[in-house]
mmCIF file of C-alpha atoms in Angstrom:
data_model
loop_
_atom_site.group_PDB
_atom_site.id
_atom_site.type_symbol
_atom_site.label_atom_id
_atom_site.label_comp_id
_atom_site.label_asym_id
_atom_site.label_seq_id
_atom_site.Cartn_x
_atom_site.Cartn_y
_atom_site.Cartn_z
ATOM 1 C CA MET A 1384 -233.951 43.659 -141.820
ATOM 2 C CA GLY A 1385 -235.369 43.741 -138.324
ATOM 3 C CA GLU A 1386 -238.989 43.230 -137.315
ATOM 4 C CA LYS A 1387 -239.310 46.816 -136.025
ATOM 5 C CA LEU A 1388 -238.145 48.193 -139.361
ATOM 6 C CA LEU A 1389 -240.567 45.968 -141.265
ATOM 7 C CA GLN A 1390 -243.415 47.192 -139.057
ATOM 8 C CA ALA A 1391 -242.361 50.822 -139.607
ATOM 9 C CA LEU A 1392 -242.201 50.322 -143.386
ATOM 10 C CA ASP A 1393 -245.692 48.805 -143.301
ATOM 11 C CA LEU A 1394 -246.954 51.733 -141.212
ATOM 12 C CA TYR A 1395 -245.498 54.215 -143.714
ATOM 13 C CA GLU A 1396 -247.083 52.406 -146.642
ATOM 14 C CA LYS A 1397 -250.494 52.391 -144.947
ATOM 15 C CA ALA A 1398 -250.214 56.078 -143.990
ATOM 16 C CA PHE A 1399 -249.131 57.365 -147.409
ATOM 17 C CA ASP A 1400 -250.283 54.627 -149.807
ATOM 18 C CA ASP A 1401 -246.687 54.512 -151.024
ATOM 19 C CA SER A 1402 -243.597 52.581 -150.039
ATOM 20 C CA PHE A 1403 -240.772 54.210 -148.100
ATOM 21 C CA PRO A 1404 -237.793 54.914 -150.415
ATOM 22 C CA THR A 1405 -235.272 52.534 -148.876
ATOM 23 C CA VAL A 1406 -232.582 52.743 -151.583
ATOM 24 C CA PRO A 1407 -231.700 56.430 -151.117
ATOM 25 C CA MET A 1408 -231.837 55.860 -147.357
ATOM 26 C CA SER A 1409 -229.417 52.918 -147.417
ATOM 27 C CA GLY A 1410 -226.708 54.969 -145.678
ATOM 28 C CA HIS A 1411 -228.874 55.283 -142.565
ATOM 29 C CA THR A 1412 -229.207 52.801 -139.724
ATOM 30 C CA GLU A 1413 -232.441 50.912 -139.119
ATOM 31 C CA GLU A 1414 -233.010 53.048 -136.019
ATOM 32 C CA GLU A 1415 -232.629 56.263 -138.041
ATOM 33 C CA ILE A 1416 -235.056 55.030 -140.694
ATOM 34 C CA ILE A 1417 -237.606 53.985 -138.062
ATOM 35 C CA ASP A 1418 -237.280 57.425 -136.455
ATOM 36 C CA MET A 1419 -237.800 59.143 -139.839
ATOM 37 C CA ILE A 1420 -240.865 57.019 -140.561
ATOM 38 C CA ASN A 1421 -242.353 57.752 -137.139
ATOM 39 C CA LYS A 1422 -241.784 61.493 -137.602
ATOM 40 C CA CYS A 1423 -243.363 61.387 -141.073
ATOM 41 C CA VAL A 1424 -246.440 59.507 -139.861
ATOM 42 C CA SER A 1425 -246.850 61.761 -136.808
ATOM 43 C CA ALA A 1426 -246.605 64.906 -138.931
ATOM 44 C CA LYS A 1427 -248.717 63.361 -141.727
ATOM 45 C CA LYS A 1428 -245.994 64.320 -144.209
ATOM 46 C CA ASP A 1429 -244.037 61.961 -146.461
ATOM 47 C CA VAL A 1430 -240.229 61.925 -146.742
ATOM 48 C CA TYR A 1431 -240.309 64.630 -149.397
ATOM 49 C CA ASP A 1432 -242.570 66.997 -147.462
ATOM 50 C CA MET A 1433 -240.428 66.447 -144.362
ATOM 51 C CA GLY A 1434 -237.283 67.367 -146.313
ATOM 52 C CA TYR A 1435 -235.490 64.023 -145.931
ATOM 53 C CA LEU A 1436 -235.433 63.626 -149.725
ATOM 54 C CA ASP A 1437 -235.821 66.010 -152.660
ATOM 55 C CA LEU A 1438 -237.886 65.041 -155.718
ATOM 56 C CA GLU A 1439 -235.564 67.109 -157.924
ATOM 57 C CA LYS A 1440 -232.434 65.123 -157.002
ATOM 58 C CA VAL A 1441 -231.296 61.830 -158.449
ATOM 59 C CA TYR A 1442 -230.231 59.368 -155.737
#
C-alpha cells in the first residue's frame, strides 16, 4: 500500500469518523481509490452517499 493511499485513507477517516471500506473496493487501483476518497471529502459525502457502494448490497 502506497504512502499516498495511506494518507487518503487517513483523510477519509478524519472527515467521516469512519474507515474507508477497502475490501469491497479491492478491484480498484490505488489511484482510483484515492480519487474516490478525494471526491467524497470534497463533496462531504461518504462512499454510500456518493453512490460508490450501496448499504443494501452484500459485497
